[in-house]
Every structure is written in C-alpha cells, then in structure tokens.
Short mmCIF file of C-alpha atoms in Angstrom, two decimals:
data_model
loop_
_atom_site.label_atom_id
_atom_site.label_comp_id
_atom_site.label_asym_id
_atom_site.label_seq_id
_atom_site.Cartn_x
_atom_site.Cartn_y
_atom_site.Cartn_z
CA UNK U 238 -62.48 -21.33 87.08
CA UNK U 239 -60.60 -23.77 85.25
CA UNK U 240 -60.47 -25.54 81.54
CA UNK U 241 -62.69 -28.37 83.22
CA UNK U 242 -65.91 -26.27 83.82
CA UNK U 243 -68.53 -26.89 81.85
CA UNK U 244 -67.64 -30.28 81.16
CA UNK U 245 -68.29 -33.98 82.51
CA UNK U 246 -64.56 -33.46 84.58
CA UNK U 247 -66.23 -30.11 86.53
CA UNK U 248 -65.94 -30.23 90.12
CA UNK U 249 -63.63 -33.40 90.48
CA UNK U 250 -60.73 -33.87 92.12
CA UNK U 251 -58.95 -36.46 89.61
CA UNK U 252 -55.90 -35.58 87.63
CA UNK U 253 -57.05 -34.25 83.63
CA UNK U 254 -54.58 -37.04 82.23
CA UNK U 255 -56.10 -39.80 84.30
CA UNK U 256 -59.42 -38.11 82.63
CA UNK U 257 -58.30 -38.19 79.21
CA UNK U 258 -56.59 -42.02 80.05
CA UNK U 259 -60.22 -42.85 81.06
CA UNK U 260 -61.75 -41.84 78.26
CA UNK U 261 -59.52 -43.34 75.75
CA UNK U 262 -59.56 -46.89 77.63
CA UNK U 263 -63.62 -47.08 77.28
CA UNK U 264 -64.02 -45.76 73.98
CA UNK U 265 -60.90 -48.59 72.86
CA UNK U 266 -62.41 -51.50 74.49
CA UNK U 267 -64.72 -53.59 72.26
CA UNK U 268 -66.99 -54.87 75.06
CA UNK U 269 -66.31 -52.34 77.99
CA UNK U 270 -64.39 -51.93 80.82
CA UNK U 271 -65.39 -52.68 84.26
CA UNK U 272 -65.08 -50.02 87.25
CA UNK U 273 -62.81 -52.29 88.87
CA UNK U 274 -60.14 -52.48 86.07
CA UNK U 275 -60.74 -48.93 85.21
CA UNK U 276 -59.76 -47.98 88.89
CA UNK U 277 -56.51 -50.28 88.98
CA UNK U 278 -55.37 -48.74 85.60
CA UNK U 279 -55.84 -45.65 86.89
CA UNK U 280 -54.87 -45.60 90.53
CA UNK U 281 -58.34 -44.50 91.73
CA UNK U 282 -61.15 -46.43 94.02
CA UNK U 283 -63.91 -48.39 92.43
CA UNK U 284 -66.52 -45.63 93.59
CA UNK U 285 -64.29 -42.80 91.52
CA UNK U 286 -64.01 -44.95 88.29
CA UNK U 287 -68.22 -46.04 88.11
CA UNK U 288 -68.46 -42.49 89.07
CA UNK U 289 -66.57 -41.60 85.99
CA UNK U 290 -67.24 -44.41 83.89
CA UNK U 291 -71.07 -42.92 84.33
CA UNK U 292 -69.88 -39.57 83.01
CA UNK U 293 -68.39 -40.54 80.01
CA UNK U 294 -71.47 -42.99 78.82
CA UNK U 295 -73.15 -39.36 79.31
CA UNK U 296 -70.38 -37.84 77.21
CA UNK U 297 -71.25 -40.69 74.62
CA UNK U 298 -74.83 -40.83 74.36
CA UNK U 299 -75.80 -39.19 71.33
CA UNK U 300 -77.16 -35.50 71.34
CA UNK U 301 -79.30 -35.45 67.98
CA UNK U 302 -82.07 -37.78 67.07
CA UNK U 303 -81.05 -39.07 63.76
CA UNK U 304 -83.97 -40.95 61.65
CA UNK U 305 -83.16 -43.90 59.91
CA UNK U 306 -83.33 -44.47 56.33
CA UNK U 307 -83.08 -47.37 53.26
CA UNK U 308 -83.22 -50.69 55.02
CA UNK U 309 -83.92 -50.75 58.74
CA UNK U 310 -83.84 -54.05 60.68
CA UNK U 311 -85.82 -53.83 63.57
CA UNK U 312 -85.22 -56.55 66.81
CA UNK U 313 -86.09 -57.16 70.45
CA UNK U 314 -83.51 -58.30 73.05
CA UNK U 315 -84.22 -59.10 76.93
CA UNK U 316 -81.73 -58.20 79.65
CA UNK U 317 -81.97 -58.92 83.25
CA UNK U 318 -80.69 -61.63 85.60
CA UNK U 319 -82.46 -65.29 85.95
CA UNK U 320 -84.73 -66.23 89.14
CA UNK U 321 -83.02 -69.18 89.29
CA UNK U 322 -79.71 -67.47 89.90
CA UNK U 323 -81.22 -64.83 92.29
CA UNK U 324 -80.75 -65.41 95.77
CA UNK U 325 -83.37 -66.79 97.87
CA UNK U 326 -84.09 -63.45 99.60
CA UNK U 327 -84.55 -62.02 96.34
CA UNK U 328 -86.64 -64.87 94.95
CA UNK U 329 -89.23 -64.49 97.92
CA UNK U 330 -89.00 -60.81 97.30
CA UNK U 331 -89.96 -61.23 93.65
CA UNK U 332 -92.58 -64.25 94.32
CA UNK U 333 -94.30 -61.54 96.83
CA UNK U 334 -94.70 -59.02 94.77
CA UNK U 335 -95.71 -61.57 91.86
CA UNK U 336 -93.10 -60.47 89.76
CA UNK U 337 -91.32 -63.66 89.64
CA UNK U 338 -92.09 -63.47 85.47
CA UNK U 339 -90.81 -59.70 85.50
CA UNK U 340 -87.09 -59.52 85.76
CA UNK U 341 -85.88 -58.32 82.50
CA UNK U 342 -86.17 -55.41 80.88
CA UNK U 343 -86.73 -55.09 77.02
CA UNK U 344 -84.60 -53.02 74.15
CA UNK U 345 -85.18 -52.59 71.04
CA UNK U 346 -82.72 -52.16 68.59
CA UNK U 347 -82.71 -50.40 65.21
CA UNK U 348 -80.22 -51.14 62.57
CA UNK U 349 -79.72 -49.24 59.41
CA UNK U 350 -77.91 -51.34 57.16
CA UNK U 351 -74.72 -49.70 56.58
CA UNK U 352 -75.57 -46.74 58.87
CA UNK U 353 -76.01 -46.40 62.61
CA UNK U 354 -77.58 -48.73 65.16
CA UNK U 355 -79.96 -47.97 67.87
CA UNK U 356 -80.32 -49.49 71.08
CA UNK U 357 -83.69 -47.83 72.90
CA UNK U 358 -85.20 -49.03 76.32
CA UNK U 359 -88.16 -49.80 76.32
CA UNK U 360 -89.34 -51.31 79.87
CA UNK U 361 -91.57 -54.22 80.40
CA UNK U 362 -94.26 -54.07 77.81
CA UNK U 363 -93.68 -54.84 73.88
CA UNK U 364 -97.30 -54.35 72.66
CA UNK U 365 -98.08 -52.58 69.43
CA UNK U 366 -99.05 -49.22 71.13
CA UNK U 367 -95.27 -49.01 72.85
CA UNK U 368 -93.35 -50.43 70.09
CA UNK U 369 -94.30 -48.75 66.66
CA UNK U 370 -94.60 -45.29 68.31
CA UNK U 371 -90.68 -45.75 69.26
CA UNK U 372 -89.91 -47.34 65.68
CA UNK U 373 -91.51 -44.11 63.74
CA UNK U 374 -90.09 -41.42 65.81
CA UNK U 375 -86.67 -43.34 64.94
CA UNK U 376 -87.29 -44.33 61.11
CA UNK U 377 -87.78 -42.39 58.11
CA UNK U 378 -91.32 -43.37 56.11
CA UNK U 379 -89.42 -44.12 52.75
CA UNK U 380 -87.20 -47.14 54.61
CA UNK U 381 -88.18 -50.51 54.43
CA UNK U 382 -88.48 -52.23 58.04
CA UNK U 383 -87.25 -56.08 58.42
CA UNK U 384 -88.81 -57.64 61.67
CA UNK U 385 -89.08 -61.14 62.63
CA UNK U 386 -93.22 -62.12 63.15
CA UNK U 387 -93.87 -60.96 66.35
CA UNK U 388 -97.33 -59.37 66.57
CA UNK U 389 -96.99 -56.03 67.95
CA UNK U 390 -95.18 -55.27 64.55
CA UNK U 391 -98.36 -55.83 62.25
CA UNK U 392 -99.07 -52.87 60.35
CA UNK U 393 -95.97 -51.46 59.66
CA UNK U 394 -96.64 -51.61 55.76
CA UNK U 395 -99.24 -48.81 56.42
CA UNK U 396 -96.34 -46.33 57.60
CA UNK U 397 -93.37 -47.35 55.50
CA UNK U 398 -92.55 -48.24 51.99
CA UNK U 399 -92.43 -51.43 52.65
CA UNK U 400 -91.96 -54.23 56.09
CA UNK U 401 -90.74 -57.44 55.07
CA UNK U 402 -91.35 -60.35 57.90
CA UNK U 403 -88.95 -63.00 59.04
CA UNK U 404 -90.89 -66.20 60.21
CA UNK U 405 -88.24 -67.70 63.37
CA UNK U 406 -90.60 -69.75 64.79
CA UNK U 407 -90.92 -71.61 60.90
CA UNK U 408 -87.04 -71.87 60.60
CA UNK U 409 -86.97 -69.33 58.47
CA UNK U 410 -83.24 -67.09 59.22
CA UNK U 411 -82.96 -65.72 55.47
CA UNK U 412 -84.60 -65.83 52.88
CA UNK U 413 -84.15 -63.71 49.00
CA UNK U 414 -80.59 -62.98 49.87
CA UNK U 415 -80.84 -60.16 52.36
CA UNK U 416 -84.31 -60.09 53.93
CA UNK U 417 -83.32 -60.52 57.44
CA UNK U 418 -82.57 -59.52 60.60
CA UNK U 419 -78.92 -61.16 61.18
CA UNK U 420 -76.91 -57.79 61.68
CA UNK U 421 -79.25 -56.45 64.59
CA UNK U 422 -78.75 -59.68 66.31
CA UNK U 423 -74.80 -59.15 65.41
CA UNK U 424 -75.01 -55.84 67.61
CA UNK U 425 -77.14 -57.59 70.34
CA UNK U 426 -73.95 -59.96 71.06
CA UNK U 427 -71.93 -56.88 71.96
CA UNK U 428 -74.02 -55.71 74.12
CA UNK U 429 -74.91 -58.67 75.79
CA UNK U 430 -71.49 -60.20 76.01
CA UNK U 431 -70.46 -56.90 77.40
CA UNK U 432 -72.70 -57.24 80.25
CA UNK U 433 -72.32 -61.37 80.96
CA UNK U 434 -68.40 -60.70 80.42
CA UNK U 435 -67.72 -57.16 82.30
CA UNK U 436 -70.47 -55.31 83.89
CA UNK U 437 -72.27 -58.82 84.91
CA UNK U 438 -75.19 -57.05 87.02
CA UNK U 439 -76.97 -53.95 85.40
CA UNK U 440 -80.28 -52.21 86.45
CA UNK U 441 -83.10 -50.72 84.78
CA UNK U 442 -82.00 -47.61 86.01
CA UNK U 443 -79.06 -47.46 84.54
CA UNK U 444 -79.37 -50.02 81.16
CA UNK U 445 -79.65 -46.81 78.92
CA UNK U 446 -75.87 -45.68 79.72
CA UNK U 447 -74.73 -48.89 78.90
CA UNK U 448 -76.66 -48.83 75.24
CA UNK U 449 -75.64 -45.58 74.91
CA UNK U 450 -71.84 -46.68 75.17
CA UNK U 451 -72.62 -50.02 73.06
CA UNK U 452 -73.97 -47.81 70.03
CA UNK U 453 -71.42 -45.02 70.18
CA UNK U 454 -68.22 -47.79 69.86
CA UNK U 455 -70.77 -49.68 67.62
CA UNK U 456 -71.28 -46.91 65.37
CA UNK U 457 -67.63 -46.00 65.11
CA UNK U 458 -66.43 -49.11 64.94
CA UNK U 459 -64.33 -48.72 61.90
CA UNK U 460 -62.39 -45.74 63.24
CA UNK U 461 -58.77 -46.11 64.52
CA UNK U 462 -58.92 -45.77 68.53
CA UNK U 463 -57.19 -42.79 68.41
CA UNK U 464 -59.25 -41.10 65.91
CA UNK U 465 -62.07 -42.74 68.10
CA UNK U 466 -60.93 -40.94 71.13
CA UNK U 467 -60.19 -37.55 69.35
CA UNK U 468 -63.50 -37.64 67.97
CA UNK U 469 -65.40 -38.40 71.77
CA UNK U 470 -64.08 -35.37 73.12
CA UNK U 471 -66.08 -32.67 70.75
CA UNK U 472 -68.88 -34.35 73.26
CA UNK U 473 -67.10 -33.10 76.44
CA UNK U 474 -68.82 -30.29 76.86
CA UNK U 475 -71.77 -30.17 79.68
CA UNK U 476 -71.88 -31.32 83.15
#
C-alpha cells in the first residue's frame, strides 16, 4: 500500500509531485490545458497526460447535486465539428448513415445568478419532454427561470415562481434591467473557446469531463490558484 490508494493517482507509475504539478496547472488555466502541453511541462508522453488529464476532470466533477435557487438563467449551446470541415471519408460516412444534420451534441447550461453554473449534456434532442425534466431535477420551485423563446421551454410558469422569456429572434437581448440571459452565454464562451483554442476535437463520449472541468474553474473563479488547488484536492479521494 501506499498514500496514493484510493485515489485518482492509484496504480500509476508517475512521480506524486508531477501529480500534484498536474493538478495545479489545470485547475490555474482559465481555458484548459491540452495533453500535449501538459506532457512537455511535465516530462511525460501525450498518452500519460490525457490519461491523467481524464482523472482529474473526474476529481473535479462535482459529487452532490446542488438545486438552484433565486434567479436561474437557463441556455442551450451546440458543440461538435462542421461537415464542411470533416474530411471527405467522414462526410460520406455521415451522408450514409443520413446523419449529415447530426454532428453536434447539445448542453444545457444553468446559471444561478451569483451562485454556481451548470453545464449538463444532453444529446441530440431538445424537446420539452428531455429538457424541463433536466431543468427541475436541477432548480429549486421558488426560483425564477430566464430562457430565451424556444418552445420546448413553454410551461415553465406552471413549476416555478415565475419564467420570464427573452424574444432573440425579435432583437430583444435585455429588457427591465436584468431579465436576460447574458451571463449563461458569458460561461458558454469559456467553454467553447476552450475547446476551438485547446482541446479542438472533443466527442460525445467524453464532452461531460470537459463541462465538468469548465464549471468547477467556473464556479471558483474568484479564488486565488493556490487556494484553488488546495481546495481540488479534498476531491482526491476515489479511483
């Protein structure tokens, strides 16, 4: 045995301090760090740093479902690659399987205005029967939600106090002062420029490590790094 069982270092050959260097990098970087840098900081191969890159988005993702409270806002993001930058193998590929229309996968994100964010995959569909399941097994009743007008969100008001909609497709952005849904868009530019800047190609499979790390720095964003990194290792614990 050794002090590493038990958590996400068990059963791996790489130095503790390269560990702990690893750790403190991603949790420091605004957008990320790719396996490629992470390995040349560290003097490891690509393979080991994804390897333990994965591992730590693990160590980040939180444990506890917390509901959401006061003023939620309540967004829709798509990420996946274009067809038109796919390669031609991969276009016939899609075009055969008639998913040519299909390539990106949806996430919602939940926002509590001066609270924590959420960043939940969803998949391909964004109907009513996928969509305000996810939002009331995330948000208190008493909050009020702030959407934009897509459909699937009609009949909200039923569940919560109150759901306020913003009209994008009538030019509407703000309107009263604070009825929007500005900040949740805020926290979708980390997360996408994280992946168009660093990661550039994610999949499916793996999109929900990648929120995971997103909302953790996102959510302690106003921590020093090395309270940030002090704080990320009472998650170590569990392979």
């Amino acid at each position: 045995f050794s002090v590493t069982v038990g958590t996400i270092m068990e059963a791996s050959k790489i130095p503790i301090c390269k560990w702990l260097t690893a750790i403190y990098l991603v949790t420091a970087h605004k957008k990320g760090i790719s396996s490629y840098q992470l390995g040349r900081d560290l003097g490891v191969s690509q393979k080991s740093s994804w390897f333990m890159l994965h591992r730590i988005r693990e160590m980040l993702r939180a444990k506890e479902n917390i509901m959401l409270d006061n003023v939620v806002e309540i967004d829709e993001v798509y990420i996946g690659g274009k067809v038109g930058n796919m390669s031609k193998t991969k276009r016939a590929k899609l075009r055969e399987e008639g998913n040519s229309m299909n390539t990106k996968t949806m996430v919602m994100g939940l926002l509590e205005r001066g609270g924590n964010l959420k960043l939940i995959t969803i998949g391909k569909n964004n109907n009513t029967t996928v969509l305000q399941p996810t939002i009331r097994g995330n948000v208190k009743n008493e909050a009020v939600i702030i959407t934009d007008s897509l459909a699937s969100y009609t009949g909200l008001n039923e569940t919560f106090t109150a759901h306020e909609v913003v009209n994008h497709s009538g030019q509407e952005y703000v309107r009263d002062g604070n009825i929007h849904t500005n900040s949740i868009e805020g926290a979708f530019s980390l997360l996408k420029r994280s992946i168009i800047g660093i990661y550039h190609q994610v999949t499916p499979k793996h999109l929900t490590r990648y929120c995971d790390e997103t909302m953790f720095r996102y959510n302690l964003r106003k921590m020093k790094d090395a309270d940030r990194f002090t704080y990320s290792l009472n998650n170590i614990i569990g392979r």
